[in-house]
Tab-separated table of N, CA and C in Angstrom:
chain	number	residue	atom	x	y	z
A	1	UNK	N	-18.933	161.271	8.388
A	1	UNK	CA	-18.051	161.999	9.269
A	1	UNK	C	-16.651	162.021	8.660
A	2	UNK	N	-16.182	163.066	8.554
A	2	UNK	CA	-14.870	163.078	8.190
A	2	UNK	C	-13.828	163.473	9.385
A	3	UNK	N	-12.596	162.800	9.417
A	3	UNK	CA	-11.631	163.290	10.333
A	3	UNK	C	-10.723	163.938	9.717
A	4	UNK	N	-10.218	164.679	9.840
A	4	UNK	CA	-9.292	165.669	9.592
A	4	UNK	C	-8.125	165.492	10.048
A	5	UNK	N	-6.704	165.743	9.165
A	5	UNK	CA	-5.264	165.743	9.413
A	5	UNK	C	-4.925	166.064	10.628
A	6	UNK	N	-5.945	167.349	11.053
A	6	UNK	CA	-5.318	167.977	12.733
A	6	UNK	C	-5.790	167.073	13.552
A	7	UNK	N	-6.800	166.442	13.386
A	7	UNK	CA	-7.497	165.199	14.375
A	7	UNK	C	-6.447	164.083	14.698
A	8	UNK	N	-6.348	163.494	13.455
A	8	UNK	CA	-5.431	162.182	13.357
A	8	UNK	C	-4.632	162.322	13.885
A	9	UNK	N	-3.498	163.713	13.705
A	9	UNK	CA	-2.464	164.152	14.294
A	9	UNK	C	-2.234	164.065	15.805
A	10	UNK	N	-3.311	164.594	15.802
A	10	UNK	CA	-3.617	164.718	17.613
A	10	UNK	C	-3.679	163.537	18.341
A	11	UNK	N	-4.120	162.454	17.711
A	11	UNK	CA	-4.451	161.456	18.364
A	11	UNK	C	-3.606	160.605	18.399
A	12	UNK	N	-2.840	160.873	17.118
A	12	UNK	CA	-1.528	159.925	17.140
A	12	UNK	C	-0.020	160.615	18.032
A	13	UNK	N	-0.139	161.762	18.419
A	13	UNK	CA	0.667	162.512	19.376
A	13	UNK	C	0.061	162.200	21.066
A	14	UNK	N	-1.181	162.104	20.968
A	14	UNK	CA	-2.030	161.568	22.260
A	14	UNK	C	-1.165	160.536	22.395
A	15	UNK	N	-1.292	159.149	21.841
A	15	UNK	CA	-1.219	158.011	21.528
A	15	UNK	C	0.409	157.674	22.157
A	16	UNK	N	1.412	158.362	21.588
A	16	UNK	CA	2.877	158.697	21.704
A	16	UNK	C	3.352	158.811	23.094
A	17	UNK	N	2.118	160.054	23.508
A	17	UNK	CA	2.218	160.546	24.959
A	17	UNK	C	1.877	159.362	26.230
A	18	UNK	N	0.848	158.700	25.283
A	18	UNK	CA	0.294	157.629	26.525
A	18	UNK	C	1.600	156.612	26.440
A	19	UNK	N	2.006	156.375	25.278
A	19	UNK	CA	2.787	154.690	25.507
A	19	UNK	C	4.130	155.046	26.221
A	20	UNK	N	4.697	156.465	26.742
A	20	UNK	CA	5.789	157.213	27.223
A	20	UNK	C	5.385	157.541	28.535
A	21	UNK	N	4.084	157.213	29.277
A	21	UNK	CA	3.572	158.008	30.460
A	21	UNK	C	4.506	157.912	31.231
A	22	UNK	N	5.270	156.768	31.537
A	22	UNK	CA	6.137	156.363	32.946
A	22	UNK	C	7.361	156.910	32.536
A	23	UNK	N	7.845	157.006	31.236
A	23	UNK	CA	9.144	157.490	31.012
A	23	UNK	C	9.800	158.703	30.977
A	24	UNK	N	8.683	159.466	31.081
A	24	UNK	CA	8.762	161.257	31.168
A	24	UNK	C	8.589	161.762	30.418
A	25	UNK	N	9.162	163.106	29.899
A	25	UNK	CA	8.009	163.924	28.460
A	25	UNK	C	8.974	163.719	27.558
A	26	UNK	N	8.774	164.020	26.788
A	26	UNK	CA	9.064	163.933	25.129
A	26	UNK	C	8.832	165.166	24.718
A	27	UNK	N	9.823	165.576	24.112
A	27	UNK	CA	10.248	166.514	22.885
A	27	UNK	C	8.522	166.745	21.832
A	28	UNK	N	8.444	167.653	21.311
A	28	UNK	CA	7.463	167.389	20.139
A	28	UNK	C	8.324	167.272	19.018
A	29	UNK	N	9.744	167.705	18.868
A	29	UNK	CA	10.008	166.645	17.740
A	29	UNK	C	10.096	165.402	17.494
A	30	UNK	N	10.218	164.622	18.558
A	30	UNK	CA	10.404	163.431	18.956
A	30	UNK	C	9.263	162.954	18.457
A	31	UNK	N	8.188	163.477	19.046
A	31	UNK	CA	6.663	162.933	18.688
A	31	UNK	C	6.819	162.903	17.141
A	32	UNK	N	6.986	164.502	16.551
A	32	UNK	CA	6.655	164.588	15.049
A	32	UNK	C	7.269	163.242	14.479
A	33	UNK	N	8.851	163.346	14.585
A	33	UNK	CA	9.324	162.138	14.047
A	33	UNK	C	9.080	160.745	13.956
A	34	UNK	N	8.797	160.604	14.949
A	34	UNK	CA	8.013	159.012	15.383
A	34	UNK	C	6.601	159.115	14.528
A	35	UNK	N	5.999	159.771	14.479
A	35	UNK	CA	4.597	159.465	13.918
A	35	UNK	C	4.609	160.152	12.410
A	36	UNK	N	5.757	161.172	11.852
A	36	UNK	CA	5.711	161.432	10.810
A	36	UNK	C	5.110	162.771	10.175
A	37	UNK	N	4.899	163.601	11.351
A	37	UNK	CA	4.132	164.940	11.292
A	37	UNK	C	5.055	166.145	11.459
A	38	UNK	N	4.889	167.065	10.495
A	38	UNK	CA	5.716	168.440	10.715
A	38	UNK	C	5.387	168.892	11.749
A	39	UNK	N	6.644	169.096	12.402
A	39	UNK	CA	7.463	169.890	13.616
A	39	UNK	C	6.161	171.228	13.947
A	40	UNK	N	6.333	171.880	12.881
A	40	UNK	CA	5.196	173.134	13.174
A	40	UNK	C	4.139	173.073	13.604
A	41	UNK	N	3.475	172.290	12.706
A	41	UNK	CA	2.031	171.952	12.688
A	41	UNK	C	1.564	171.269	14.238
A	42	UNK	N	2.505	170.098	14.614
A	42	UNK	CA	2.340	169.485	15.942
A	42	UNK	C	2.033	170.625	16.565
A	43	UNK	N	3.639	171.174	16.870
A	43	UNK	CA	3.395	172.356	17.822
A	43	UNK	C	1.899	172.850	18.250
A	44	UNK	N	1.657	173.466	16.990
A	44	UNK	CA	-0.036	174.199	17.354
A	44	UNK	C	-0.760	172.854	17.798
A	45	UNK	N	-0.734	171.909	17.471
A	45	UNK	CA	-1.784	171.296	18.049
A	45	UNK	C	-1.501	170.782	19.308
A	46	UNK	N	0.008	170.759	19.685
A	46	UNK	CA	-0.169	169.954	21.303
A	46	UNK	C	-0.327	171.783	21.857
A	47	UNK	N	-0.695	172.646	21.145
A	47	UNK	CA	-0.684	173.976	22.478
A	47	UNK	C	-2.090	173.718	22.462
A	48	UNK	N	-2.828	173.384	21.895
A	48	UNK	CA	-4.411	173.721	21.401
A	48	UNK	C	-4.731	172.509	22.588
A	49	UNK	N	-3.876	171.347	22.885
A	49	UNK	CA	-4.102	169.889	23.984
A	49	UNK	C	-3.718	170.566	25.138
A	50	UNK	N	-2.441	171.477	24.945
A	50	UNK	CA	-2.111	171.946	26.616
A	50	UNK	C	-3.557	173.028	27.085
A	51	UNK	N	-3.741	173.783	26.065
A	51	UNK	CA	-5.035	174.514	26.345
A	51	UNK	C	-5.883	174.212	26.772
A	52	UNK	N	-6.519	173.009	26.449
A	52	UNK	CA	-7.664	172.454	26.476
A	52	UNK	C	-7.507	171.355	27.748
A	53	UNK	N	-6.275	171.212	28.605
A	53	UNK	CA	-6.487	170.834	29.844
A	53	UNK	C	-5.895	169.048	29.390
A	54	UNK	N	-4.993	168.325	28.423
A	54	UNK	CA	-5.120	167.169	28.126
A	54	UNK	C	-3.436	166.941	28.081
A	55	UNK	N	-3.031	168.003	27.573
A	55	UNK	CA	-0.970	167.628	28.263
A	55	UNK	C	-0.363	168.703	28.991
A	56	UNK	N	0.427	168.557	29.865
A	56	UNK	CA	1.313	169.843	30.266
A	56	UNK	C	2.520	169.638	29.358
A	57	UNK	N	3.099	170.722	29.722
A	57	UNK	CA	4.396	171.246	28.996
A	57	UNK	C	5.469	171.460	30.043
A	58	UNK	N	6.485	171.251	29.992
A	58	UNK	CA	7.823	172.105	30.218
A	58	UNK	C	9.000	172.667	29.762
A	59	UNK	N	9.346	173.550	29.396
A	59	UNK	CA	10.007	174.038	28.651
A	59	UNK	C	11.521	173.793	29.374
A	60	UNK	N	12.959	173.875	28.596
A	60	UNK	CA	14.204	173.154	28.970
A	60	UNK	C	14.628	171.598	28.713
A	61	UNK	N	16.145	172.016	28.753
A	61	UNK	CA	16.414	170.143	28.801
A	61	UNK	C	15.628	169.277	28.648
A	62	UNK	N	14.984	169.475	30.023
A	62	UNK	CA	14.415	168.021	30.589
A	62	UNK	C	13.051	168.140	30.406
A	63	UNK	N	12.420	169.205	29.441
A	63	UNK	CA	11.185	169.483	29.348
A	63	UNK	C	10.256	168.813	27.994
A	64	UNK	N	9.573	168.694	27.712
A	64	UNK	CA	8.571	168.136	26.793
A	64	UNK	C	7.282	167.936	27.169
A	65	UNK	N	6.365	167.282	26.498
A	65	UNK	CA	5.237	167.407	27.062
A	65	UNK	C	4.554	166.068	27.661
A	66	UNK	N	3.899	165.717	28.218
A	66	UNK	CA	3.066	164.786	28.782
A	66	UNK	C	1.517	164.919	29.114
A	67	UNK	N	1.059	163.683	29.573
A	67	UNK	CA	-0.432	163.859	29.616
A	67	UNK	C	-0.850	164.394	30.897
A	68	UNK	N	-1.974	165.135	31.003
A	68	UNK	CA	-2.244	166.020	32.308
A	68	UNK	C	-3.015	164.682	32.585
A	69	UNK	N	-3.197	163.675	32.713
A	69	UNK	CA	-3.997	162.914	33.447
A	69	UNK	C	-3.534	161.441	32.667
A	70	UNK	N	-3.851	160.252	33.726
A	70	UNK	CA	-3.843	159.316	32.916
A	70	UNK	C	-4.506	158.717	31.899
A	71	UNK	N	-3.738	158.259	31.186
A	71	UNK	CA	-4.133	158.010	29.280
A	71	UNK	C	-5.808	157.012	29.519
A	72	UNK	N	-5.763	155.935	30.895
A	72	UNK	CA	-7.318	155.657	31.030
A	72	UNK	C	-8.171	156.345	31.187
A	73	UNK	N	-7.914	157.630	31.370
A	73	UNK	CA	-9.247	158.759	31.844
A	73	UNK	C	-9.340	159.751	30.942
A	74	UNK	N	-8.673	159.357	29.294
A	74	UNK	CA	-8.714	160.068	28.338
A	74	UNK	C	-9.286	159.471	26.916
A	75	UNK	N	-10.321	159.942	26.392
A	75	UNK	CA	-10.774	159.135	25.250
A	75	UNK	C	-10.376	159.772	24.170
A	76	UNK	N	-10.529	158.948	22.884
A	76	UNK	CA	-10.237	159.388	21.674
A	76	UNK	C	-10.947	160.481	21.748
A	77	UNK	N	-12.169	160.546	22.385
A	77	UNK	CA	-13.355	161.566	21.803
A	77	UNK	C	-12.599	162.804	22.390
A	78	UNK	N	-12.339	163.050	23.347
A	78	UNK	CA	-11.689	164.150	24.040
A	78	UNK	C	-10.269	164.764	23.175
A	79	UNK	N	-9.648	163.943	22.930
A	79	UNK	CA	-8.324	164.642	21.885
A	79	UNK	C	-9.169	165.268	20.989
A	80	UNK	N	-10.295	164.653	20.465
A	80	UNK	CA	-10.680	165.018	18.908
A	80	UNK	C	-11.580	166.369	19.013
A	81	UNK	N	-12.062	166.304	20.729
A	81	UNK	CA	-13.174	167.471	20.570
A	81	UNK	C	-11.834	168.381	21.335
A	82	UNK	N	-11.141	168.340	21.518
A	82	UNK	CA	-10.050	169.559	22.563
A	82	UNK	C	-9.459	170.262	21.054
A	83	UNK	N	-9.192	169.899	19.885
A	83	UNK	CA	-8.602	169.935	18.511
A	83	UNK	C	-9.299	171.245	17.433
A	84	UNK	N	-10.820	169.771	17.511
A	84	UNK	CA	-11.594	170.295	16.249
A	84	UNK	C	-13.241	170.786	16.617
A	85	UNK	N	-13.469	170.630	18.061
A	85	UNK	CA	-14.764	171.109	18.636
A	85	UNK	C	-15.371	169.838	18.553
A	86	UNK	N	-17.052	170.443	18.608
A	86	UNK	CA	-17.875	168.840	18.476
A	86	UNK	C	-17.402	167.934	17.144
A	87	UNK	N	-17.504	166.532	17.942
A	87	UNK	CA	-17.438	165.816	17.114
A	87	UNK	C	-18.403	165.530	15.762
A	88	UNK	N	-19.770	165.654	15.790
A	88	UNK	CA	-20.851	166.086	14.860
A	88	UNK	C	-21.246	167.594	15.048
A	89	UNK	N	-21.229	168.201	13.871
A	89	UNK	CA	-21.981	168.895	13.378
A	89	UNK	C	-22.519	169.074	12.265
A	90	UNK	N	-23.558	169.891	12.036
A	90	UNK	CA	-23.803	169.864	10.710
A	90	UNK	C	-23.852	171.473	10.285
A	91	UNK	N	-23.060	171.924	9.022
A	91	UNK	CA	-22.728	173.181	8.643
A	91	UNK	C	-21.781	174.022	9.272
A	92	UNK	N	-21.692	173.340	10.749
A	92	UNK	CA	-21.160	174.327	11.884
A	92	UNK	C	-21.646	174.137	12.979
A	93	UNK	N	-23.008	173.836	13.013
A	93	UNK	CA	-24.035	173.945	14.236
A	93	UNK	C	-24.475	172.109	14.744
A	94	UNK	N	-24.375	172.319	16.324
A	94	UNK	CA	-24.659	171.254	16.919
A	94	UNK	C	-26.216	170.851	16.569
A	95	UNK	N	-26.198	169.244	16.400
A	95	UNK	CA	-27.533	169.201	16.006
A	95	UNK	C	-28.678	169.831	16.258
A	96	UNK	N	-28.760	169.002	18.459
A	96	UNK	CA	-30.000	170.020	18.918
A	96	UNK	C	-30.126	171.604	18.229
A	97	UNK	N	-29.684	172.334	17.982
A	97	UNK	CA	-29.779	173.401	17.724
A	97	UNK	C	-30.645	173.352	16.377
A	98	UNK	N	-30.613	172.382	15.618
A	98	UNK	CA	-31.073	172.349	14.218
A	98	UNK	C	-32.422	172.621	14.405
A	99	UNK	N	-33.207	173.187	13.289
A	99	UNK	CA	-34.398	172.399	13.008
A	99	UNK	C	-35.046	171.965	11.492
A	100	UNK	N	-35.726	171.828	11.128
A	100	UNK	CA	-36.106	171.193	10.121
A	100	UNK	C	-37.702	171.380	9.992
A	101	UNK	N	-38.183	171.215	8.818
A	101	UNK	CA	-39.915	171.774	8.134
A	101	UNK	C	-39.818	170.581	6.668
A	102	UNK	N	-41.005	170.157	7.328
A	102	UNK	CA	-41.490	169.313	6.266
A	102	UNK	C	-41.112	168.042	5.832
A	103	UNK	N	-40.873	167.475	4.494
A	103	UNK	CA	-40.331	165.697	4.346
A	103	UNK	C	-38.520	165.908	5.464
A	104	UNK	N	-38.247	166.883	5.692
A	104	UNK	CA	-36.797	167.316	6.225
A	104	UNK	C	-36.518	167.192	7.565
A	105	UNK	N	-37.728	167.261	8.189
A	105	UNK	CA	-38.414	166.830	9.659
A	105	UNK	C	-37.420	165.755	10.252
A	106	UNK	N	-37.648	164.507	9.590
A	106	UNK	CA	-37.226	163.991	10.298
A	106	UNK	C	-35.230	163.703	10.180
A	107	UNK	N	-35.105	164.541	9.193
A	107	UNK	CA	-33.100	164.519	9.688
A	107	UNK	C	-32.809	165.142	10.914
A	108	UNK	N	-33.030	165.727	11.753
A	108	UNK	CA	-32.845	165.629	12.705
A	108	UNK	C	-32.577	164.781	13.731
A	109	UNK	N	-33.502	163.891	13.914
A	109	UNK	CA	-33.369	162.553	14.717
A	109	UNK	C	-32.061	161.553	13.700
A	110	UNK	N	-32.320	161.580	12.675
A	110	UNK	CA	-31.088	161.172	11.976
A	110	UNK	C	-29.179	161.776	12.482
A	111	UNK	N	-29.053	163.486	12.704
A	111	UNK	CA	-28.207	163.842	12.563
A	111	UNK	C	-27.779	163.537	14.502
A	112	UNK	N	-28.816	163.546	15.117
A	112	UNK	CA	-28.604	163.195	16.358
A	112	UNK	C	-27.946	161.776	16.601
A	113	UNK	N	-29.233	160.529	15.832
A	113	UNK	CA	-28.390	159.150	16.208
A	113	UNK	C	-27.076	159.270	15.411
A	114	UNK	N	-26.548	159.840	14.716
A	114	UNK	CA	-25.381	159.626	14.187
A	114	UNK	C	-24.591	160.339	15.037
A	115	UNK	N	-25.026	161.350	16.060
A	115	UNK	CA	-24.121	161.761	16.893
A	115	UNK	C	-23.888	160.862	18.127
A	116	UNK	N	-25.043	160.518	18.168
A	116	UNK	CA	-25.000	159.270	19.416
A	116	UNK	C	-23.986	157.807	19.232
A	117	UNK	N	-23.902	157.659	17.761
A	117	UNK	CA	-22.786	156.614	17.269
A	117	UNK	C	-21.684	157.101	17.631
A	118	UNK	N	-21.449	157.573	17.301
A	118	UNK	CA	-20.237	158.622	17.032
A	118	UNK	C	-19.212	158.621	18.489
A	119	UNK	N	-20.281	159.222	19.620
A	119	UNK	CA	-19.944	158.973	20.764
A	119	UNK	C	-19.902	157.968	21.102
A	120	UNK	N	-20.508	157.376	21.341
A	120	UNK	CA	-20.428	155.529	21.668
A	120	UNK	C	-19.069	155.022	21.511
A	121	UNK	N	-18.386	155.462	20.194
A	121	UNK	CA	-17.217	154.716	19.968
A	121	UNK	C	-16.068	155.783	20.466
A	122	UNK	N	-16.013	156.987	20.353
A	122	UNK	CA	-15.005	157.611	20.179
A	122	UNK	C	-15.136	157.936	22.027
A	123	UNK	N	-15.840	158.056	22.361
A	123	UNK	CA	-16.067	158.123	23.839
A	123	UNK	C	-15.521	157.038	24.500
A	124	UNK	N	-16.085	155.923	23.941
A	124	UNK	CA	-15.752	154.687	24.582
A	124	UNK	C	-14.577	153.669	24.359
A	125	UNK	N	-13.272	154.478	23.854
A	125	UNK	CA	-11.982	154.445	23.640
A	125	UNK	C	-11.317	155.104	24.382
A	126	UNK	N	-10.330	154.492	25.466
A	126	UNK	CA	-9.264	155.355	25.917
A	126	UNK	C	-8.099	155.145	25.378
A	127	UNK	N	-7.163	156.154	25.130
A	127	UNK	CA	-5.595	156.400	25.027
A	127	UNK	C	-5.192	155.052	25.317
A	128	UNK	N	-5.496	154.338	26.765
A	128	UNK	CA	-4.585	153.310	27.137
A	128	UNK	C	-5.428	152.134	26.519
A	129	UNK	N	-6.137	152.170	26.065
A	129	UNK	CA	-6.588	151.106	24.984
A	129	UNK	C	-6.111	150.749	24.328
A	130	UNK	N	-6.402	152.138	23.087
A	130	UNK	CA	-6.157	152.374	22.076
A	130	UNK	C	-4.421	151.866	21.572
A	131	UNK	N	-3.740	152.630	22.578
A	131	UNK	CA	-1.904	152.075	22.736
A	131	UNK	C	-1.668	151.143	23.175
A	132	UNK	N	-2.464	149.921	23.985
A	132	UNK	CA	-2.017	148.806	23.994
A	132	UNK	C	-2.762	147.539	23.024
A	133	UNK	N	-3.312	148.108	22.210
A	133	UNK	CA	-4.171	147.453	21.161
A	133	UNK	C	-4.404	146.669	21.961
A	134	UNK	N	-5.527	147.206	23.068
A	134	UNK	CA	-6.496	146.376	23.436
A	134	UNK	C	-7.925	147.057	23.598
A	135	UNK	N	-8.704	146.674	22.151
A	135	UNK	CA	-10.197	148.279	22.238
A	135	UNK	C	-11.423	146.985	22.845
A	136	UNK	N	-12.389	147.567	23.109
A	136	UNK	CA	-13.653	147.427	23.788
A	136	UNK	C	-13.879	146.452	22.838
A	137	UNK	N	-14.619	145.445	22.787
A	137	UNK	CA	-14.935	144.042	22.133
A	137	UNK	C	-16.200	144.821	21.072
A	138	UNK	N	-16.873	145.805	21.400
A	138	UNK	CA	-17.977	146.540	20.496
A	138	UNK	C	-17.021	147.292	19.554
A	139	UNK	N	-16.555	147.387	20.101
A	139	UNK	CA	-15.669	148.566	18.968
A	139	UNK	C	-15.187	147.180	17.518
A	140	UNK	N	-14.191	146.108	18.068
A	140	UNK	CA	-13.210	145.173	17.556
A	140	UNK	C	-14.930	144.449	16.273
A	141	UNK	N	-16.258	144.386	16.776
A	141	UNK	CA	-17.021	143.878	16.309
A	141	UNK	C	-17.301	144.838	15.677
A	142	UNK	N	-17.819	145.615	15.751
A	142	UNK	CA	-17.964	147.077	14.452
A	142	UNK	C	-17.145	146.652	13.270
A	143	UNK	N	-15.719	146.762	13.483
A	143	UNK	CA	-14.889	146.647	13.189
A	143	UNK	C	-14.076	145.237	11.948
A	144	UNK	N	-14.981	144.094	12.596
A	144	UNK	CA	-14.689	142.608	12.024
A	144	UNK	C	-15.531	142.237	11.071
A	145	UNK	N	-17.016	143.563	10.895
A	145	UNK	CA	-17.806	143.212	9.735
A	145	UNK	C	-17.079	143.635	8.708
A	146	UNK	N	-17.218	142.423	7.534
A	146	UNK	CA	-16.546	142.897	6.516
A	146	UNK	C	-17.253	144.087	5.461
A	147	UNK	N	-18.495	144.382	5.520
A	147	UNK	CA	-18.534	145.523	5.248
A	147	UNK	C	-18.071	146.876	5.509
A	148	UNK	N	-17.616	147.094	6.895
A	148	UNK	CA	-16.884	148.056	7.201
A	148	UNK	C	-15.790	148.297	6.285
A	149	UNK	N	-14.947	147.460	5.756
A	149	UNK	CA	-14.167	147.992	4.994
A	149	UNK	C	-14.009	147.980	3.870
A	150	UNK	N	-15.178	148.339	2.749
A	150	UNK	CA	-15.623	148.255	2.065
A	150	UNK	C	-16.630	150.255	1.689
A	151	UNK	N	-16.186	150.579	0.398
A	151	UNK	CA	-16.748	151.931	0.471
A	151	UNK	C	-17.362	151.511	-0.789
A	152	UNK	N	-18.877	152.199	-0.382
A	152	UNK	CA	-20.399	152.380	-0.997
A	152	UNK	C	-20.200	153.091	-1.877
């Protein structure tokens, strides 16, 4: 699985938005600056979050953006699919949709449990987790094998 610049982005502007919930909205330059992302680029992506139902906006002074809901009722998985669509696919196309003939048969059930991982974790992360570095004890164990950080 690869994540992508607009993903990360998003999540780390998510992230910004949650640890600010009580304090009111924020600028998206504010965001860019703090996390290190061009001004532009944000832009499109917190419109692509206001679109997709995950921050409002207000424009003026006192305007910036915030989260349309609280940061506990928002998962990583949701920034990432409001962004970049499903989180697995393969070529383009959602697994179920796949099919397969012959020794090839069985990637399918393959491209599925890897979608089922996938969710597990990114689902099972919220914003207010994630920003108070405090994640799900499955996640922190994924995480503490030292193979994980280690590339094959």
């Amino acid at each position: 699985m690869r994540i992508s610049a607009r993903a990360d982005y998003a999540v780390r502007a998510a992230l910004q938005l949650a640890a600010a919930q009580d304090t009111g909205p924020l600028k998206a330059e504010a965001i860019a600056d703090c996390q290190g992302i061009s001004h532009k680029f944000l832009e499109g992506i917190l419109g692509d979050m206001r679109k997709g139902g995950l921050v409002q906006s207000q424009r003026g002074g006192n305007g910036g953006y915030w989260l349309a809901k609280p940061a506990a009722e928002i998962s990583v998985a949701d920034v990432i699919r409001c962004v970049e669509g499903p989180l697995v696919s393969v070529r383009g196309v959602r697994p179920p949709e796949l099919t397969y003939t012959g020794p090839a048969e069985s990637l399918l059930t393959l491209w599925v449990a890897l979608r089922a991982n996938v969710r597990n974790v990114l689902d099972g992360v919220s914003l207010a987790e994630l920003a108070s570095a405090k994640l799900p004890p499955e996640v922190v164990a994924l995480a503490e094998d030292p193979d994980a950080w280690t590339n094959p």
